[in-house]
PDB file of C-alpha atoms in Angstrom:
ATOM      1  CA  MET A   1      29.670 -28.525  10.438  1.00  0.00           C
ATOM      2  CA  ASP A   2      27.884 -29.769  13.582  1.00  0.00           C
ATOM      3  CA  ARG A   3      24.286 -28.954  14.502  1.00  0.00           C
ATOM      4  CA  LEU A   4      25.199 -26.588  17.359  1.00  0.00           C
ATOM      5  CA  GLU A   5      27.367 -24.545  15.029  1.00  0.00           C
ATOM      6  CA  GLU A   6      24.485 -24.299  12.544  1.00  0.00           C
ATOM      7  CA  PHE A   7      22.255 -23.038  15.330  1.00  0.00           C
ATOM      8  CA  ALA A   8      24.854 -20.441  16.339  1.00  0.00           C
ATOM      9  CA  ILE A   9      25.116 -19.218  12.742  1.00  0.00           C
ATOM     10  CA  PHE A  10      21.315 -19.082  12.377  1.00  0.00           C
ATOM     11  CA  VAL A  11      20.980 -17.066  15.611  1.00  0.00           C
ATOM     12  CA  ARG A  12      23.594 -14.604  14.390  1.00  0.00           C
ATOM     13  CA  ILE A  13      21.848 -14.216  11.006  1.00  0.00           C
ATOM     14  CA  VAL A  14      18.552 -13.364  12.694  1.00  0.00           C
ATOM     15  CA  GLU A  15      20.164 -10.921  15.117  1.00  0.00           C
ATOM     16  CA  GLU A  16      22.177  -9.186  12.414  1.00  0.00           C
ATOM     17  CA  GLY A  17      19.418  -9.177   9.796  1.00  0.00           C
ATOM     18  CA  SER A  18      22.078  -9.688   7.148  1.00  0.00           C
ATOM     19  CA  LEU A  19      24.109 -12.621   5.853  1.00  0.00           C
ATOM     20  CA  VAL A  20      27.079 -10.370   5.191  1.00  0.00           C
ATOM     21  CA  ARG A  21      27.062  -8.822   8.673  1.00  0.00           C
ATOM     22  CA  ALA A  22      26.582 -12.254  10.261  1.00  0.00           C
ATOM     23  CA  ALA A  23      29.544 -13.590   8.304  1.00  0.00           C
ATOM     24  CA  ARG A  24      31.666 -10.613   9.398  1.00  0.00           C
ATOM     25  CA  ARG A  25      30.771 -11.102  13.062  1.00  0.00           C
ATOM     26  CA  LEU A  26      31.458 -14.835  12.845  1.00  0.00           C
ATOM     27  CA  ARG A  27      34.659 -14.294  10.855  1.00  0.00           C
ATOM     28  CA  ARG A  28      33.407 -16.565   8.100  1.00  0.00           C
ATOM     29  CA  SER A  29      32.831 -16.037   4.403  1.00  0.00           C
ATOM     30  CA  PRO A  30      29.291 -15.059   3.276  1.00  0.00           C
ATOM     31  CA  PRO A  31      29.024 -18.232   1.111  1.00  0.00           C
ATOM     32  CA  ALA A  32      29.819 -20.394   4.152  1.00  0.00           C
ATOM     33  CA  VAL A  33      27.091 -18.673   6.185  1.00  0.00           C
ATOM     34  CA  THR A  34      24.623 -19.030   3.297  1.00  0.00           C
ATOM     35  CA  ARG A  35      25.417 -22.746   2.975  1.00  0.00           C
ATOM     36  CA  ALA A  36      24.887 -23.265   6.706  1.00  0.00           C
ATOM     37  CA  LEU A  37      21.481 -21.607   6.529  1.00  0.00           C
ATOM     38  CA  SER A  38      20.466 -23.615   3.466  1.00  0.00           C
ATOM     39  CA  ALA A  39      21.573 -26.859   5.112  1.00  0.00           C
ATOM     40  CA  LEU A  40      19.521 -26.066   8.207  1.00  0.00           C
ATOM     41  CA  GLU A  41      16.435 -25.229   6.120  1.00  0.00           C
ATOM     42  CA  ASP A  42      16.870 -28.422   4.057  1.00  0.00           C
ATOM     43  CA  ARG A  43      17.123 -30.612   7.146  1.00  0.00           C
ATOM     44  CA  ILE A  44      14.116 -29.004   8.862  1.00  0.00           C
ATOM     45  CA  GLY A  45      12.158 -28.905   5.610  1.00  0.00           C
ATOM     46  CA  THR A  46      10.885 -25.327   5.815  1.00  0.00           C
ATOM     47  CA  ARG A  47      12.037 -21.805   5.005  1.00  0.00           C
ATOM     48  CA  LEU A  48      13.425 -20.038   8.035  1.00  0.00           C
ATOM     49  CA  ILE A  49      14.463 -16.694   6.514  1.00  0.00           C
ATOM     50  CA  ASP A  50      12.666 -14.604   3.906  1.00  0.00           C
ATOM     51  CA  ARG A  51      15.277 -12.989   1.688  1.00  0.00           C
ATOM     52  CA  THR A  52      14.815  -9.876  -0.426  1.00  0.00           C
ATOM     53  CA  THR A  53      17.370  -7.670  -2.139  1.00  0.00           C
ATOM     54  CA  ARG A  54      17.104  -5.187   0.741  1.00  0.00           C
ATOM     55  CA  ARG A  55      16.642  -7.171   3.952  1.00  0.00           C
ATOM     56  CA  LEU A  56      16.252 -10.490   5.697  1.00  0.00           C
ATOM     57  CA  ALA A  57      13.476 -11.387   8.097  1.00  0.00           C
ATOM     58  CA  PRO A  58      12.676 -14.643   9.899  1.00  0.00           C
ATOM     59  CA  THR A  59       9.526 -16.460   8.890  1.00  0.00           C
ATOM     60  CA  GLU A  60       7.050 -17.600  11.540  1.00  0.00           C
ATOM     61  CA  ALA A  61       8.914 -20.934  11.699  1.00  0.00           C
ATOM     62  CA  GLY A  62      12.192 -19.026  11.788  1.00  0.00           C
ATOM     63  CA  ARG A  63      11.106 -16.889  14.743  1.00  0.00           C
ATOM     64  CA  ALA A  64      10.050 -19.982  16.668  1.00  0.00           C
ATOM     65  CA  LEU A  65      13.319 -21.776  15.895  1.00  0.00           C
ATOM     66  CA  TYR A  66      15.326 -18.657  16.762  1.00  0.00           C
ATOM     67  CA  GLU A  67      14.010 -18.661  20.318  1.00  0.00           C
ATOM     68  CA  ARG A  68      14.830 -22.357  20.767  1.00  0.00           C
ATOM     69  CA  ALA A  69      18.202 -22.118  19.030  1.00  0.00           C
ATOM     70  CA  ARG A  70      19.178 -19.050  21.051  1.00  0.00           C
ATOM     71  CA  ALA A  71      18.368 -20.946  24.248  1.00  0.00           C
ATOM     72  CA  VAL A  72      20.410 -23.966  23.141  1.00  0.00           C
ATOM     73  CA  VAL A  73      23.431 -21.818  22.259  1.00  0.00           C
ATOM     74  CA  ALA A  74      23.166 -19.903  25.544  1.00  0.00           C
ATOM     75  CA  ASP A  75      22.927 -23.164  27.524  1.00  0.00           C
ATOM     76  CA  TYR A  76      25.980 -24.502  25.731  1.00  0.00           C
ATOM     77  CA  GLU A  77      28.011 -21.369  26.463  1.00  0.00           C
ATOM     78  CA  ALA A  78      27.002 -21.489  30.119  1.00  0.00           C
ATOM     79  CA  ALA A  79      27.809 -25.198  30.384  1.00  0.00           C
ATOM     80  CA  ALA A  80      31.145 -24.745  28.609  1.00  0.00           C
ATOM     81  CA  SER A  81      32.207 -22.231  31.224  1.00  0.00           C
ATOM     82  CA  GLY A  82      32.005 -24.974  33.847  1.00  0.00           C
ATOM     83  CA  ALA A  83      31.783 -23.803  37.413  1.00  0.00           C
ATOM     84  CA  ARG A  84      33.039 -20.354  36.450  1.00  0.00           C
ATOM     85  CA  GLU A  85      30.691 -17.423  35.936  1.00  0.00           C
ATOM     86  CA  ALA A  86      29.137 -17.520  32.465  1.00  0.00           C
ATOM     87  CA  PRO A  87      30.974 -15.221  30.042  1.00  0.00           C
ATOM     88  CA  VAL A  88      29.485 -11.833  29.206  1.00  0.00           C
ATOM     89  CA  ARG A  89      30.209 -11.540  25.514  1.00  0.00           C
ATOM     90  CA  GLY A  90      28.669 -11.149  22.103  1.00  0.00           C
ATOM     91  CA  LEU A  91      26.379  -8.672  20.382  1.00  0.00           C
ATOM     92  CA  LEU A  92      23.781  -6.918  22.535  1.00  0.00           C
ATOM     93  CA  ARG A  93      20.971  -5.152  20.667  1.00  0.00           C
ATOM     94  CA  ILE A  94      19.153  -2.499  22.695  1.00  0.00           C
ATOM     95  CA  ALA A  95      16.119  -0.407  21.694  1.00  0.00           C
ATOM     96  CA  ALA A  96      14.892   2.783  23.364  1.00  0.00           C
ATOM     97  CA  PRO A  97      12.770   5.866  22.634  1.00  0.00           C
ATOM     98  CA  VAL A  98      14.819   8.530  20.865  1.00  0.00           C
ATOM     99  CA  GLN A  99      15.090  11.183  23.592  1.00  0.00           C
ATOM    100  CA  PHE A 100      15.348   8.739  26.479  1.00  0.00           C
ATOM    101  CA  GLY A 101      17.912   6.717  24.589  1.00  0.00           C
ATOM    102  CA  ARG A 102      20.092   9.724  23.792  1.00  0.00           C
ATOM    103  CA  ARG A 103      19.975  11.132  27.294  1.00  0.00           C
ATOM    104  CA  HIS A 104      20.060   8.043  29.493  1.00  0.00           C
ATOM    105  CA  VAL A 105      20.620   4.747  27.632  1.00  0.00           C
ATOM    106  CA  ALA A 106      23.548   5.752  25.408  1.00  0.00           C
ATOM    107  CA  PRO A 107      25.728   6.773  28.410  1.00  0.00           C
ATOM    108  CA  LEU A 108      24.848   3.474  30.126  1.00  0.00           C
ATOM    109  CA  ALA A 109      25.755   1.516  27.010  1.00  0.00           C
ATOM    110  CA  ALA A 110      29.135   3.235  26.816  1.00  0.00           C
ATOM    111  CA  ARG A 111      29.898   2.446  30.449  1.00  0.00           C
ATOM    112  CA  PHE A 112      28.815  -1.175  29.972  1.00  0.00           C
ATOM    113  CA  LEU A 113      31.209  -1.477  27.014  1.00  0.00           C
ATOM    114  CA  ASP A 114      34.026  -0.118  29.161  1.00  0.00           C
ATOM    115  CA  ARG A 115      33.380  -2.846  31.736  1.00  0.00           C
ATOM    116  CA  ASN A 116      32.983  -5.736  29.277  1.00  0.00           C
ATOM    117  CA  ALA A 117      35.657  -5.982  26.607  1.00  0.00           C
ATOM    118  CA  ALA A 118      33.970  -8.926  24.835  1.00  0.00           C
ATOM    119  CA  ILE A 119      30.642  -7.101  24.350  1.00  0.00           C
ATOM    120  CA  GLU A 120      29.411  -5.287  21.243  1.00  0.00           C
ATOM    121  CA  ILE A 121      26.332  -3.040  21.384  1.00  0.00           C
ATOM    122  CA  GLU A 122      23.885  -1.862  18.767  1.00  0.00           C
ATOM    123  CA  LEU A 123      21.592   0.871  20.103  1.00  0.00           C
ATOM    124  CA  LEU A 124      18.412   1.450  18.090  1.00  0.00           C
ATOM    125  CA  LEU A 125      16.555   4.673  18.885  1.00  0.00           C
ATOM    126  CA  ASN A 126      12.952   4.791  17.729  1.00  0.00           C
ATOM    127  CA  ASP A 127       9.749   6.130  19.288  1.00  0.00           C
ATOM    128  CA  ARG A 128       7.613   3.222  18.076  1.00  0.00           C
ATOM    129  CA  ASN A 129       7.264   0.045  20.139  1.00  0.00           C
ATOM    130  CA  VAL A 130       9.617  -2.395  18.433  1.00  0.00           C
ATOM    131  CA  ASP A 131       8.900  -6.126  18.194  1.00  0.00           C
ATOM    132  CA  LEU A 132      11.702  -7.762  20.164  1.00  0.00           C
ATOM    133  CA  ILE A 133      11.490 -11.078  18.309  1.00  0.00           C
ATOM    134  CA  ASP A 134      10.977  -9.784  14.770  1.00  0.00           C
ATOM    135  CA  GLU A 135      13.772  -7.245  15.112  1.00  0.00           C
ATOM    136  CA  GLY A 136      16.190  -9.330  17.159  1.00  0.00           C
ATOM    137  CA  ILE A 137      16.224  -7.005  20.176  1.00  0.00           C
ATOM    138  CA  ASP A 138      17.726  -8.258  23.450  1.00  0.00           C
ATOM    139  CA  VAL A 139      16.601  -5.419  25.739  1.00  0.00           C
ATOM    140  CA  ALA A 140      14.108  -2.614  25.101  1.00  0.00           C
ATOM    141  CA  VAL A 141      13.143   0.408  27.165  1.00  0.00           C
ATOM    142  CA  ARG A 142       9.349   0.760  27.123  1.00  0.00           C
ATOM    143  CA  ILE A 143       7.415   3.735  28.492  1.00  0.00           C
ATOM    144  CA  GLY A 144       3.786   2.891  29.189  1.00  0.00           C
ATOM    145  CA  ALA A 145       1.688  -0.173  29.939  1.00  0.00           C
ATOM    146  CA  LEU A 146       2.917  -3.538  28.682  1.00  0.00           C
ATOM    147  CA  ALA A 147       0.463  -5.187  26.293  1.00  0.00           C
ATOM    148  CA  ASP A 148       2.451  -8.297  25.297  1.00  0.00           C
ATOM    149  CA  SER A 149       2.314 -10.752  28.222  1.00  0.00           C
ATOM    150  CA  SER A 150       4.987 -12.948  26.612  1.00  0.00           C
ATOM    151  CA  LEU A 151       7.624 -10.360  27.478  1.00  0.00           C
ATOM    152  CA  THR A 152       9.365 -10.002  30.820  1.00  0.00           C
ATOM    153  CA  ALA A 153       9.429  -6.502  32.312  1.00  0.00           C
ATOM    154  CA  ARG A 154      11.656  -5.008  34.990  1.00  0.00           C
ATOM    155  CA  PRO A 155      10.263  -1.687  36.289  1.00  0.00           C
ATOM    156  CA  VAL A 156      12.831   1.084  36.762  1.00  0.00           C
ATOM    157  CA  GLY A 157      10.616   4.082  37.499  1.00  0.00           C
ATOM    158  CA  HIS A 158       7.860   6.228  36.080  1.00  0.00           C
ATOM    159  CA  VAL A 159       7.222   9.437  34.164  1.00  0.00           C
ATOM    160  CA  ARG A 160       4.231  11.737  33.700  1.00  0.00           C
ATOM    161  CA  ARG A 161       2.701  13.657  30.833  1.00  0.00           C
ATOM    162  CA  GLN A 162       3.058  17.335  31.713  1.00  0.00           C
ATOM    163  CA  TRP A 163       1.867  20.583  30.114  1.00  0.00           C
ATOM    164  CA  VAL A 164       4.416  23.361  29.888  1.00  0.00           C
ATOM    165  CA  ALA A 165       4.873  26.837  28.415  1.00  0.00           C
ATOM    166  CA  SER A 166       7.538  29.518  28.542  1.00  0.00           C
ATOM    167  CA  PRO A 167       7.303  32.401  31.027  1.00  0.00           C
ATOM    168  CA  ALA A 168       7.199  34.834  28.090  1.00  0.00           C
ATOM    169  CA  TYR A 169       4.218  33.084  26.508  1.00  0.00           C
ATOM    170  CA  LEU A 170       2.322  33.032  29.811  1.00  0.00           C
ATOM    171  CA  ALA A 171       3.057  36.726  30.391  1.00  0.00           C
ATOM    172  CA  ARG A 172       1.425  37.531  27.046  1.00  0.00           C
ATOM    173  CA  HIS A 173      -1.506  35.103  27.114  1.00  0.00           C
ATOM    174  CA  GLY A 174      -2.167  34.305  30.767  1.00  0.00           C
ATOM    175  CA  VAL A 175      -1.915  31.087  32.776  1.00  0.00           C
ATOM    176  CA  PRO A 176      -4.633  28.452  32.119  1.00  0.00           C
ATOM    177  CA  GLU A 177      -6.256  27.307  35.343  1.00  0.00           C
ATOM    178  CA  ASN A 178      -8.295  24.420  33.907  1.00  0.00           C
ATOM    179  CA  PRO A 179      -8.517  22.509  30.599  1.00  0.00           C
ATOM    180  CA  SER A 180     -11.329  24.638  29.209  1.00  0.00           C
ATOM    181  CA  ASP A 181      -9.004  27.671  29.310  1.00  0.00           C
ATOM    182  CA  LEU A 182      -6.871  26.030  26.610  1.00  0.00           C
ATOM    183  CA  ALA A 183      -9.468  26.969  23.998  1.00  0.00           C
ATOM    184  CA  SER A 184      -7.956  30.462  23.967  1.00  0.00           C
ATOM    185  CA  HIS A 185      -4.341  29.268  23.739  1.00  0.00           C
ATOM    186  CA  GLN A 186      -2.066  27.914  21.022  1.00  0.00           C
ATOM    187  CA  ALA A 187      -1.323  24.197  21.403  1.00  0.00           C
ATOM    188  CA  LEU A 188       1.946  22.808  20.049  1.00  0.00           C
ATOM    189  CA  LEU A 189       0.992  19.304  18.956  1.00  0.00           C
ATOM    190  CA  GLY A 190       2.490  16.168  17.468  1.00  0.00           C
ATOM    191  CA  THR A 191       1.353  14.695  14.170  1.00  0.00           C
ATOM    192  CA  SER A 192       0.184  11.194  15.127  1.00  0.00           C
ATOM    193  CA  ARG A 193      -3.433  10.512  16.027  1.00  0.00           C
ATOM    194  CA  GLY A 194      -2.691  10.134  19.738  1.00  0.00           C
ATOM    195  CA  ALA A 195      -0.600  13.309  19.822  1.00  0.00           C
ATOM    196  CA  LEU A 196      -3.531  15.446  18.598  1.00  0.00           C
ATOM    197  CA  ASP A 197      -5.651  14.747  21.702  1.00  0.00           C
ATOM    198  CA  TRP A 198      -4.923  15.695  25.283  1.00  0.00           C
ATOM    199  CA  SER A 199      -6.506  13.743  28.127  1.00  0.00           C
ATOM    200  CA  PHE A 200      -7.101  15.244  31.535  1.00  0.00           C
ATOM    201  CA  ALA A 201      -7.583  13.478  34.832  1.00  0.00           C
ATOM    202  CA  GLY A 202     -11.056  14.120  36.244  1.00  0.00           C
ATOM    203  CA  ARG A 203     -12.343  15.712  33.053  1.00  0.00           C
ATOM    204  CA  ARG A 204     -16.056  15.022  32.461  1.00  0.00           C
ATOM    205  CA  ARG A 205     -16.408  12.037  30.101  1.00  0.00           C
ATOM    206  CA  GLY A 206     -17.469  13.030  26.600  1.00  0.00           C
ATOM    207  CA  ALA A 207     -16.727  16.744  27.004  1.00  0.00           C
ATOM    208  CA  PRO A 208     -14.884  17.773  23.821  1.00  0.00           C
ATOM    209  CA  LEU A 209     -11.902  20.094  23.972  1.00  0.00           C
ATOM    210  CA  HIS A 210     -11.085  22.169  20.917  1.00  0.00           C
ATOM    211  CA  LEU A 211      -7.343  22.798  20.638  1.00  0.00           C
ATOM    212  CA  GLU A 212      -5.977  25.485  18.389  1.00  0.00           C
ATOM    213  CA  GLY A 213      -2.641  24.266  17.054  1.00  0.00           C
ATOM    214  CA  ARG A 214      -1.092  26.113  14.121  1.00  0.00           C
ATOM    215  CA  PHE A 215       2.252  24.289  14.432  1.00  0.00           C
ATOM    216  CA  ARG A 216       2.574  20.497  14.550  1.00  0.00           C
ATOM    217  CA  THR A 217       5.667  18.327  14.369  1.00  0.00           C
ATOM    218  CA  ASP A 218       6.572  14.730  15.162  1.00  0.00           C
ATOM    219  CA  ASP A 219      10.054  15.727  16.388  1.00  0.00           C
ATOM    220  CA  ILE A 220      10.363  16.216  20.147  1.00  0.00           C
ATOM    221  CA  GLU A 221      13.370  18.550  20.010  1.00  0.00           C
ATOM    222  CA  THR A 222      11.685  20.789  17.438  1.00  0.00           C
ATOM    223  CA  ARG A 223       8.547  20.994  19.571  1.00  0.00           C
ATOM    224  CA  LEU A 224      10.665  21.754  22.653  1.00  0.00           C
ATOM    225  CA  ARG A 225      12.390  24.572  20.815  1.00  0.00           C
ATOM    226  CA  ALA A 226       9.040  26.009  19.779  1.00  0.00           C
ATOM    227  CA  VAL A 227       7.653  26.016  23.308  1.00  0.00           C
ATOM    228  CA  ARG A 228      10.859  27.565  24.660  1.00  0.00           C
ATOM    229  CA  ASP A 229      10.481  30.267  22.003  1.00  0.00           C
ATOM    230  CA  GLY A 230       7.051  31.141  23.393  1.00  0.00           C
ATOM    231  CA  ARG A 231       4.915  29.763  20.574  1.00  0.00           C
ATOM    232  CA  GLY A 232       2.385  27.983  22.751  1.00  0.00           C
ATOM    233  CA  ILE A 233       1.587  25.281  25.283  1.00  0.00           C
ATOM    234  CA  ALA A 234       2.843  21.739  24.755  1.00  0.00           C
ATOM    235  CA  GLN A 235       2.660  18.364  26.444  1.00  0.00           C
ATOM    236  CA  PHE A 236       5.782  16.277  27.059  1.00  0.00           C
ATOM    237  CA  LEU A 237       6.892  13.362  29.164  1.00  0.00           C
ATOM    238  CA  SER A 238       8.380  14.642  32.413  1.00  0.00           C
ATOM    239  CA  TYR A 239      11.934  13.466  31.685  1.00  0.00           C
ATOM    240  CA  GLN A 240      11.919  15.461  28.436  1.00  0.00           C
ATOM    241  CA  VAL A 241      11.344  18.795  30.200  1.00  0.00           C
ATOM    242  CA  ALA A 242      12.965  18.189  33.596  1.00  0.00           C
ATOM    243  CA  ASP A 243      16.032  20.333  32.812  1.00  0.00           C
ATOM    244  CA  ASP A 244      13.947  23.164  31.350  1.00  0.00           C
ATOM    245  CA  LEU A 245      11.653  23.236  34.371  1.00  0.00           C
ATOM    246  CA  ALA A 246      14.583  23.211  36.797  1.00  0.00           C
ATOM    247  CA  ALA A 247      16.257  26.079  34.913  1.00  0.00           C
ATOM    248  CA  GLY A 248      13.060  28.153  34.746  1.00  0.00           C
ATOM    249  CA  ARG A 249      12.933  28.090  30.945  1.00  0.00           C
ATOM    250  CA  LEU A 250       9.510  26.426  31.119  1.00  0.00           C
ATOM    251  CA  VAL A 251       6.624  26.459  33.597  1.00  0.00           C
ATOM    252  CA  ARG A 252       4.551  23.400  34.527  1.00  0.00           C
ATOM    253  CA  LEU A 253       0.793  23.897  34.026  1.00  0.00           C
ATOM    254  CA  LEU A 254      -2.478  22.197  34.997  1.00  0.00           C
ATOM    255  CA  ARG A 255      -0.746  19.883  37.457  1.00  0.00           C
ATOM    256  CA  THR A 256      -3.967  18.754  39.144  1.00  0.00           C
ATOM    257  CA  PHE A 257      -5.284  17.535  35.782  1.00  0.00           C
ATOM    258  CA  GLU A 258      -2.308  15.292  34.958  1.00  0.00           C
ATOM    259  CA  ALA A 259      -3.064  11.614  34.352  1.00  0.00           C
ATOM    260  CA  ALA A 260      -1.558   8.761  36.368  1.00  0.00           C
ATOM    261  CA  PRO A 261       2.179   8.099  35.967  1.00  0.00           C
ATOM    262  CA  LEU A 262       3.412   5.883  33.130  1.00  0.00           C
ATOM    263  CA  PRO A 263       5.743   3.001  34.035  1.00  0.00           C
ATOM    264  CA  VAL A 264       9.244   2.848  32.570  1.00  0.00           C
ATOM    265  CA  GLN A 265      10.375  -0.746  32.094  1.00  0.00           C
ATOM    266  CA  LEU A 266      13.206  -2.827  30.689  1.00  0.00           C
ATOM    267  CA  LEU A 267      11.780  -5.564  28.466  1.00  0.00           C
ATOM    268  CA  THR A 268      13.293  -8.885  27.439  1.00  0.00           C
ATOM    269  CA  LYS A 269      11.948 -11.952  25.675  1.00  0.00           C
ATOM    270  CA  GLY A 270      11.705 -14.027  28.839  1.00  0.00           C
ATOM    271  CA  ARG A 271      13.753 -15.355  31.735  1.00  0.00           C
ATOM    272  CA  ALA A 272      14.284 -18.910  30.514  1.00  0.00           C
ATOM    273  CA  HIS A 273      17.672 -19.548  28.873  1.00  0.00           C
ATOM    274  CA  ARG A 274      18.509 -15.871  28.797  1.00  0.00           C
ATOM    275  CA  ALA A 275      22.037 -15.162  27.606  1.00  0.00           C
ATOM    276  CA  PRO A 276      24.492 -13.996  30.294  1.00  0.00           C
ATOM    277  CA  LYS A 277      25.078 -10.747  28.375  1.00  0.00           C
ATOM    278  CA  VAL A 278      21.377  -9.875  28.721  1.00  0.00           C
ATOM    279  CA  ASP A 279      21.226 -10.570  32.462  1.00  0.00           C
ATOM    280  CA  ALA A 280      24.427  -8.596  32.993  1.00  0.00           C
ATOM    281  CA  PHE A 281      23.103  -5.562  31.139  1.00  0.00           C
ATOM    282  CA  LEU A 282      19.689  -5.763  32.840  1.00  0.00           C
ATOM    283  CA  ASP A 283      21.283  -5.676  36.284  1.00  0.00           C
ATOM    284  CA  PHE A 284      23.670  -2.907  35.249  1.00  0.00           C
ATOM    285  CA  ALA A 285      21.013  -0.733  33.615  1.00  0.00           C
ATOM    286  CA  ALA A 286      18.201  -1.297  36.124  1.00  0.00           C
ATOM    287  CA  LYS A 287      20.355  -0.194  39.059  1.00  0.00           C
ATOM    288  CA  ARG A 288      21.396   3.029  37.347  1.00  0.00           C
ATOM    289  CA  LEU A 289      18.095   3.928  35.714  1.00  0.00           C
ATOM    290  CA  SER A 290      16.229   3.382  38.991  1.00  0.00           C
ATOM    291  CA  ALA A 291      18.480   5.996  40.588  1.00  0.00           C
ATOM    292  CA  LEU A 292      17.677   8.701  38.022  1.00  0.00           C
ATOM    293  CA  PRO A 293      15.764  11.605  39.618  1.00  0.00           C
ATOM    294  CA  VAL A 294      13.706  12.034  36.395  1.00  0.00           C
ATOM    295  CA  LEU A 295      12.213   8.557  36.966  1.00  0.00           C
ATOM    296  CA  ARG A 296      11.350   9.249  40.586  1.00  0.00           C
ATOM    297  CA  SER A 297       9.942  12.773  40.487  1.00  0.00           C
ATOM    298  CA  ASN A 298       6.279  13.630  40.935  1.00  0.00           C
TER     299      ASN A 298
END
């Protein structure tokens, strides 16, 4: 087995997070994939993958080698294609927030598959900010400021945090005109630390706001159902309530106290030696996401 082939197997192991799945994708036997990994670790002289009975994860040395090996394999594939356009093929792992992924990324992924017969996609939906390197993610949708400067971001729009309530709730309890009015209302809150506090643009620094919230849940759809049912006032990202606002099921509140918009970005691990499949999906997704009204509205 040559060195390039070992690199290709190692890259697949990291991206799959499983020797068995890597072997299946490569159409090799699991023992052959295990031997290739062991040979690579023996030659380098360090452990590249931590193995447990439940999962595999690259070590610090493994993560560093993965980035270099991935670049080498991508360069080889591009060079092998000669003067022709580099092939768009292989496994593409995409991460997105749950609601945004269901509503906007999953349809894009399906259309991208239809256009590229040699592509496979794994779509991971999770509301936490995933680590692209640790979890082998090629492209991630991130809502909010980018903290990790090692990542490359392509902006596709913005969203806002908005307060909403049902017309029935407001008819019973009145419409709050400023944040202090919320003290007499029921707040439908999340369960994480950040979801228990609401920030208001222009609010006097240090002024506490007591929120009465008898119902809390970490599930967006459950909280949406509760606010539609008239159980209180809730805060959502604008794309999550756009359809309800347009249909009149919910009413937007306290607009002048909304904070600045949050950027929506497509993240990758860098421009250098990026695989053709990643560039192809970035161009495909960025064009279509940028056109979404929910990422352009005020």
